Amino acid sequence: MDSIQTMLFALLKAMCTMSSGGASCGTWGA
């Protein structure tokens, strides 16, 4: 389950980065 959660988290970060240029993605962590 852990790997799936990490994958979803990374996907959310990637989508956020693409849509906002990474400006507001700091809240997602590193």
PDB file of N, CA and C in Angstrom:
ATOM      1  N   MET A   1       0.823  -1.205   0.000  1.00  0.00           N
ATOM      2  CA  MET A   1       0.000   0.000   0.000  1.00  0.00           C
ATOM      3  C   MET A   1       0.855   1.253   0.000  1.00  0.00           C
ATOM      4  N   ASP A   2       1.991   1.164   0.681  1.00  0.00           N
ATOM      5  CA  ASP A   2       2.853   2.335   0.816  1.00  0.00           C
ATOM      6  C   ASP A   2       3.332   2.842  -0.539  1.00  0.00           C
ATOM      7  N   SER A   3       3.710   1.907  -1.411  1.00  0.00           N
ATOM      8  CA  SER A   3       4.229   2.303  -2.721  1.00  0.00           C
ATOM      9  C   SER A   3       3.140   2.963  -3.556  1.00  0.00           C
ATOM     10  N   ILE A   4       1.906   2.483  -3.416  1.00  0.00           N
ATOM     11  CA  ILE A   4       0.801   3.073  -4.162  1.00  0.00           C
ATOM     12  C   ILE A   4       0.541   4.502  -3.687  1.00  0.00           C
ATOM     13  N   GLN A   5       0.589   4.689  -2.372  1.00  0.00           N
ATOM     14  CA  GLN A   5       0.358   6.022  -1.818  1.00  0.00           C
ATOM     15  C   GLN A   5       1.450   6.982  -2.289  1.00  0.00           C
ATOM     16  N   THR A   6       2.686   6.497  -2.311  1.00  0.00           N
ATOM     17  CA  THR A   6       3.804   7.326  -2.755  1.00  0.00           C
ATOM     18  C   THR A   6       3.648   7.689  -4.224  1.00  0.00           C
ATOM     19  N   MET A   7       3.168   6.727  -5.013  1.00  0.00           N
ATOM     20  CA  MET A   7       2.991   6.958  -6.440  1.00  0.00           C
ATOM     21  C   MET A   7       1.910   8.014  -6.680  1.00  0.00           C
ATOM     22  N   LEU A   8       0.804   7.910  -5.939  1.00  0.00           N
ATOM     23  CA  LEU A   8      -0.276   8.886  -6.079  1.00  0.00           C
ATOM     24  C   LEU A   8       0.195  10.270  -5.652  1.00  0.00           C
ATOM     25  N   PHE A   9       0.975  10.307  -4.589  1.00  0.00           N
ATOM     26  CA  PHE A   9       1.494  11.574  -4.082  1.00  0.00           C
ATOM     27  C   PHE A   9       2.395  12.232  -5.121  1.00  0.00           C
ATOM     28  N   ALA A  10       3.243  11.411  -5.745  1.00  0.00           N
ATOM     29  CA  ALA A  10       4.151  11.931  -6.772  1.00  0.00           C
ATOM     30  C   ALA A  10       3.354  12.421  -7.972  1.00  0.00           C
ATOM     31  N   LEU A  11       2.266  11.726  -8.294  1.00  0.00           N
ATOM     32  CA  LEU A  11       1.436  12.122  -9.429  1.00  0.00           C
ATOM     33  C   LEU A  11       0.765  13.464  -9.160  1.00  0.00           C
ATOM     34  N   LEU A  12       0.268  13.639  -7.937  1.00  0.00           N
ATOM     35  CA  LEU A  12      -0.351  14.904  -7.565  1.00  0.00           C
ATOM     36  C   LEU A  12       0.652  16.039  -7.666  1.00  0.00           C
ATOM     37  N   LYS A  13       1.864  15.773  -7.180  1.00  0.00           N
ATOM     38  CA  LYS A  13       2.918  16.800  -7.240  1.00  0.00           C
ATOM     39  C   LYS A  13       3.237  17.150  -8.681  1.00  0.00           C
ATOM     40  N   ALA A  14       3.311  16.134  -9.535  1.00  0.00           N
ATOM     41  CA  ALA A  14       3.633  16.366 -10.943  1.00  0.00           C
ATOM     42  C   ALA A  14       2.546  17.201 -11.616  1.00  0.00           C
ATOM     43  N   MET A  15       1.287  16.877 -11.333  1.00  0.00           N
ATOM     44  CA  MET A  15       0.173  17.631 -11.922  1.00  0.00           C
ATOM     45  C   MET A  15       0.187  19.070 -11.426  1.00  0.00           C
ATOM     46  N   CYS A  16       0.466  19.240 -10.134  1.00  0.00           N
ATOM     47  CA  CYS A  16       0.522  20.582  -9.545  1.00  0.00           C
ATOM     48  C   CYS A  16       1.650  21.380 -10.182  1.00  0.00           C
ATOM     49  N   THR A  17       2.794  20.732 -10.374  1.00  0.00           N
ATOM     50  CA  THR A  17       3.943  21.412 -10.955  1.00  0.00           C
ATOM     51  C   THR A  17       3.658  21.845 -12.387  1.00  0.00           C
ATOM     52  N   MET A  18       2.962  20.990 -13.136  1.00  0.00           N
ATOM     53  CA  MET A  18       2.667  21.299 -14.532  1.00  0.00           C
ATOM     54  C   MET A  18       1.662  22.432 -14.658  1.00  0.00           C
ATOM     55  N   SER A  19       0.694  22.477 -13.732  1.00  0.00           N
ATOM     56  CA  SER A  19      -0.372  23.469 -13.849  1.00  0.00           C
ATOM     57  C   SER A  19       0.020  24.828 -13.278  1.00  0.00           C
ATOM     58  N   SER A  20       0.882  24.833 -12.264  1.00  0.00           N
ATOM     59  CA  SER A  20       1.226  26.105 -11.625  1.00  0.00           C
ATOM     60  C   SER A  20       2.711  26.435 -11.752  1.00  0.00           C
ATOM     61  N   GLY A  21       3.457  25.609 -12.443  1.00  0.00           N
ATOM     62  CA  GLY A  21       4.878  25.879 -12.604  1.00  0.00           C
ATOM     63  C   GLY A  21       5.667  25.607 -11.339  1.00  0.00           C
ATOM     64  N   GLY A  22       5.053  24.901 -10.381  1.00  0.00           N
ATOM     65  CA  GLY A  22       5.748  24.560  -9.149  1.00  0.00           C
ATOM     66  C   GLY A  22       5.736  25.681  -8.125  1.00  0.00           C
ATOM     67  N   ALA A  23       4.998  26.750  -8.424  1.00  0.00           N
ATOM     68  CA  ALA A  23       5.002  27.902  -7.519  1.00  0.00           C
ATOM     69  C   ALA A  23       4.290  27.584  -6.209  1.00  0.00           C
ATOM     70  N   SER A  24       3.190  26.836  -6.280  1.00  0.00           N
ATOM     71  CA  SER A  24       2.408  26.570  -5.075  1.00  0.00           C
ATOM     72  C   SER A  24       2.481  25.110  -4.666  1.00  0.00           C
ATOM     73  N   CYS A  25       3.537  24.417  -5.080  1.00  0.00           N
ATOM     74  CA  CYS A  25       3.651  22.992  -4.788  1.00  0.00           C
ATOM     75  C   CYS A  25       4.471  22.740  -3.538  1.00  0.00           C
ATOM     76  N   GLY A  26       4.912  23.809  -2.850  1.00  0.00           N
ATOM     77  CA  GLY A  26       5.716  23.627  -1.651  1.00  0.00           C
ATOM     78  C   GLY A  26       4.934  22.948  -0.540  1.00  0.00           C
ATOM     79  N   THR A  27       3.596  23.084  -0.590  1.00  0.00           N
ATOM     80  CA  THR A  27       2.770  22.506   0.455  1.00  0.00           C
ATOM     81  C   THR A  27       2.747  20.985   0.369  1.00  0.00           C
ATOM     82  N   TRP A  28       3.131  20.424  -0.775  1.00  0.00           N
ATOM     83  CA  TRP A  28       3.120  18.974  -0.954  1.00  0.00           C
ATOM     84  C   TRP A  28       4.369  18.332  -0.367  1.00  0.00           C
ATOM     85  N   GLY A  29       5.333  19.139   0.038  1.00  0.00           N
ATOM     86  CA  GLY A  29       6.560  18.582   0.595  1.00  0.00           C
ATOM     87  C   GLY A  29       7.580  18.307  -0.487  1.00  0.00           C
ATOM     88  N   ALA A  30       8.672  17.642  -0.130  1.00  0.00           N
ATOM     89  CA  ALA A  30       9.752  17.393  -1.076  1.00  0.00           C
ATOM     90  C   ALA A  30       9.513  16.097  -1.831  1.00  0.00           C
TER      91      ALA A  30
END
